[in-house]
JSON list of C-alpha atoms in Angstrom, two decimals:
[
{"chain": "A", "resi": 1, "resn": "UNK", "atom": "CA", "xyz": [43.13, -166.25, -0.84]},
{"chain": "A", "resi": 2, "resn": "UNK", "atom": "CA", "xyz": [45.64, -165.04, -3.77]},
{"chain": "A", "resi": 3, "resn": "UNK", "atom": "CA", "xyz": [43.76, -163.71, -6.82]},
{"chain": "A", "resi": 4, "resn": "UNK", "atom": "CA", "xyz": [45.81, -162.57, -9.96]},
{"chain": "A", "resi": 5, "resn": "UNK", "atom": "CA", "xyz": [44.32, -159.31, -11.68]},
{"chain": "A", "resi": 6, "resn": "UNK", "atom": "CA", "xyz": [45.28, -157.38, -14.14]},
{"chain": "A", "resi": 7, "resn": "UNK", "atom": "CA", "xyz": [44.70, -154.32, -12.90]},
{"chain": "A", "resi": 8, "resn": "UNK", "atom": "CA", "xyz": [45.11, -153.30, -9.38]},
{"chain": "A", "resi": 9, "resn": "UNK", "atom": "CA", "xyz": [42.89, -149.95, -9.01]},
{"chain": "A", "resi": 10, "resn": "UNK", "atom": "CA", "xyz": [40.16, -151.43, -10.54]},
{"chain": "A", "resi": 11, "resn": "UNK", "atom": "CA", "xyz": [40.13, -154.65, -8.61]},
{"chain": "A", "resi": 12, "resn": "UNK", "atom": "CA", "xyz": [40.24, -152.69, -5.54]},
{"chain": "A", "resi": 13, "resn": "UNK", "atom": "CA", "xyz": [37.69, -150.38, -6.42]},
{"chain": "A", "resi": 14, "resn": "UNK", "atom": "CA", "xyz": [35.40, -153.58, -6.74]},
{"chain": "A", "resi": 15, "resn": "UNK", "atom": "CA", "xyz": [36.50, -155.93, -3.94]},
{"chain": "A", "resi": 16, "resn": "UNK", "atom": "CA", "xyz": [36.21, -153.00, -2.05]},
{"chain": "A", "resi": 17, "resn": "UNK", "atom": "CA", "xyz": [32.31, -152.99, -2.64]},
{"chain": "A", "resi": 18, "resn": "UNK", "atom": "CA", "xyz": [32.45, -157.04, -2.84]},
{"chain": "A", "resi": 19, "resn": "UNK", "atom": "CA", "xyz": [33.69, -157.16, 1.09]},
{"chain": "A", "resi": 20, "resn": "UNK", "atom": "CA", "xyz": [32.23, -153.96, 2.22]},
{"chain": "A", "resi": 21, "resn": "UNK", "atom": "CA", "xyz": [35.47, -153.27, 3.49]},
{"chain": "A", "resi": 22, "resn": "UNK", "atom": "CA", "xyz": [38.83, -150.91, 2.05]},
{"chain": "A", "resi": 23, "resn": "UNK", "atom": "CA", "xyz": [42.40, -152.21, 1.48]},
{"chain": "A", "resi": 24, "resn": "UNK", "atom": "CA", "xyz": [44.32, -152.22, 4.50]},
{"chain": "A", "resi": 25, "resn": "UNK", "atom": "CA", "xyz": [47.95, -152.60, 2.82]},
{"chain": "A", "resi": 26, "resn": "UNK", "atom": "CA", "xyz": [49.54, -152.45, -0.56]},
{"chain": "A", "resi": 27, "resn": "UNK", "atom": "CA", "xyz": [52.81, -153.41, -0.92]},
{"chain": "A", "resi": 28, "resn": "UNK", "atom": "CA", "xyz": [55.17, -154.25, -3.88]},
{"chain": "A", "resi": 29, "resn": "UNK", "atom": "CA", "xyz": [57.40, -157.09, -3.77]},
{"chain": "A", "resi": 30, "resn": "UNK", "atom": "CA", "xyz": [60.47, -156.53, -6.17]},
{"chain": "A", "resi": 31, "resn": "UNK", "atom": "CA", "xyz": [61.68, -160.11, -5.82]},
{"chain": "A", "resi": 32, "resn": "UNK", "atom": "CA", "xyz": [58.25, -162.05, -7.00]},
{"chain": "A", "resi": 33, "resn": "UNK", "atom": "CA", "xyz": [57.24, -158.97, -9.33]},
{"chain": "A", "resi": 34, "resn": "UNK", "atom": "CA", "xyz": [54.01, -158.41, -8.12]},
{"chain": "A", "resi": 35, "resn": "UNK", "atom": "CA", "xyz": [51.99, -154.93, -6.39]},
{"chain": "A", "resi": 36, "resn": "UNK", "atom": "CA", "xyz": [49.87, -156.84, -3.56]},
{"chain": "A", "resi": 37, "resn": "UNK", "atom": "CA", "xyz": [47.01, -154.92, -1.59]},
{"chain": "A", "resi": 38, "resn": "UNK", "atom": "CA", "xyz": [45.15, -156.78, 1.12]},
{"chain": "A", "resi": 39, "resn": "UNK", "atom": "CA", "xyz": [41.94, -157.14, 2.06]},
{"chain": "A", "resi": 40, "resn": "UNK", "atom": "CA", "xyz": [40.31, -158.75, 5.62]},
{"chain": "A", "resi": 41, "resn": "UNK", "atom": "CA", "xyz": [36.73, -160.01, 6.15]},
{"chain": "A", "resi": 42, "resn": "UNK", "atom": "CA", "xyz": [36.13, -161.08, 9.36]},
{"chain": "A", "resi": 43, "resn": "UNK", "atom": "CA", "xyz": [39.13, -164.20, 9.36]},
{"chain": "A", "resi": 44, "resn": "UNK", "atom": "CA", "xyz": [39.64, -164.44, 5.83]},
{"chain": "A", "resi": 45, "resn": "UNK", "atom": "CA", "xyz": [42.44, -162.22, 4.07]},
{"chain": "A", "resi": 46, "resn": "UNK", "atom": "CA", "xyz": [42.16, -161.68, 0.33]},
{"chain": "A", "resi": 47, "resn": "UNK", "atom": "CA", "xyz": [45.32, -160.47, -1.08]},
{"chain": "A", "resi": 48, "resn": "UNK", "atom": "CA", "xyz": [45.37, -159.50, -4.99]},
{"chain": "A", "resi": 49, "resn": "UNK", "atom": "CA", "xyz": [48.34, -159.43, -6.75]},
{"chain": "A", "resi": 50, "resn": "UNK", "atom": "CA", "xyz": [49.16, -157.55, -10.04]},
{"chain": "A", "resi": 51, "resn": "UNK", "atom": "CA", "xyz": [52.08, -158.22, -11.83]},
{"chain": "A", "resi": 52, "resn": "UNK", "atom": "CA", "xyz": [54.90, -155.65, -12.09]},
{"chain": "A", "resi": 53, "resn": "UNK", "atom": "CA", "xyz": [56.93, -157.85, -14.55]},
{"chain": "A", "resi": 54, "resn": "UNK", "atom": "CA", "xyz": [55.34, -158.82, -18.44]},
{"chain": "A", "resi": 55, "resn": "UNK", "atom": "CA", "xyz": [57.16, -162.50, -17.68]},
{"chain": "A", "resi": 56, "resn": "UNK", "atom": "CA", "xyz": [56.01, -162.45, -14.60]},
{"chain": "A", "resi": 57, "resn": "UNK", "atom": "CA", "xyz": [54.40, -165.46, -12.76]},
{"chain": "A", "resi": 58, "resn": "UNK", "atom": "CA", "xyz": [51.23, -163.47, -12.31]},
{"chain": "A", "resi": 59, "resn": "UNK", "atom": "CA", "xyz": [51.64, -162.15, -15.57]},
{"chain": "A", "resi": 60, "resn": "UNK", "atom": "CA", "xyz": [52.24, -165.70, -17.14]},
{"chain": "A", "resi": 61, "resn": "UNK", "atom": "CA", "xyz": [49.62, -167.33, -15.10]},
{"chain": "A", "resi": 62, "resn": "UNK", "atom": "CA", "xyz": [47.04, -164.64, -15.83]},
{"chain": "A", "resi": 63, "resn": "UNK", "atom": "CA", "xyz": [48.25, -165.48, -19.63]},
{"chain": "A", "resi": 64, "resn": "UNK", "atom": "CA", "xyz": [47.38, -169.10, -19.52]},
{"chain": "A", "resi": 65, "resn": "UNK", "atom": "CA", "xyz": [44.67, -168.90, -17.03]},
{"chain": "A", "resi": 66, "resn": "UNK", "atom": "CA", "xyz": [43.01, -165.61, -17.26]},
{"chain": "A", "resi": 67, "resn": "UNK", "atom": "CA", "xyz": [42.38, -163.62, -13.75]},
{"chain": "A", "resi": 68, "resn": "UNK", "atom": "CA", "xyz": [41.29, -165.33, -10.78]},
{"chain": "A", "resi": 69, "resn": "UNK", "atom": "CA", "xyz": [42.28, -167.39, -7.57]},
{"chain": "A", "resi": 70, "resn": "UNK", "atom": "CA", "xyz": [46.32, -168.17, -7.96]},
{"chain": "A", "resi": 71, "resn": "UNK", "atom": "CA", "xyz": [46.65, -169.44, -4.59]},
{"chain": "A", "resi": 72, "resn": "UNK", "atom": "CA", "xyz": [44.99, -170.60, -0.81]},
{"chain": "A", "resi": 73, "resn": "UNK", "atom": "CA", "xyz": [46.93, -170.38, 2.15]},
{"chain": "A", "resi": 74, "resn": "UNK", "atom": "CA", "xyz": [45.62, -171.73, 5.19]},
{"chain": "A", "resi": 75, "resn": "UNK", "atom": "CA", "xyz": [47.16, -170.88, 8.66]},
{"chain": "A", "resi": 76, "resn": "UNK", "atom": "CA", "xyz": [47.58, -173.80, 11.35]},
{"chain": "A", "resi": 77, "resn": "UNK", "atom": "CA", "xyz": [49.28, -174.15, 14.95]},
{"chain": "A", "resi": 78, "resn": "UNK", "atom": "CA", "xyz": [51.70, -177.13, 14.07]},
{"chain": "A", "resi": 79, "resn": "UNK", "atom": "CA", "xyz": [52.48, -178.50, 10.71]}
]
């Protein structure tokens, strides 16, 4: 689950108390312009992502949108 925030540290700080559980990565991906730090409960991975870029898509989507769920990604055997 992809969830745009605005700010990083503080959305850690409280999905860290949401899941019970700390970031196990953070990682910044020059190419999309975005920070990302991941979170696991048991088989679901929450991954936030904060825009490093004002005309961003995370930016631009939190813009129109406001924060919250940007994307779902499910994983399957075959597609």
């Amino acid at each position: 689950i992809g969830v745009a925030v605005r700010d990083l540290a503080q959305s850690e700080i409280l999905f860290e108390k949401l899941l019970g559980t700390a970031s196990y990565k953070r990682e910044t991906v020059a190419s999309e312009g975005v920070t990302t730090s991941f979170f696991q409960a048991g088989d679901t991975k929450v991954e936030l992502l904060e825009s490093t870029d004002r005309q961003g898509v995370i930016a631009r989507f939190i813009e129109k949108k406001g924060e919250g769920i940007h994307h779902i990604a499910f994983e399957v055997a075959d597609i």
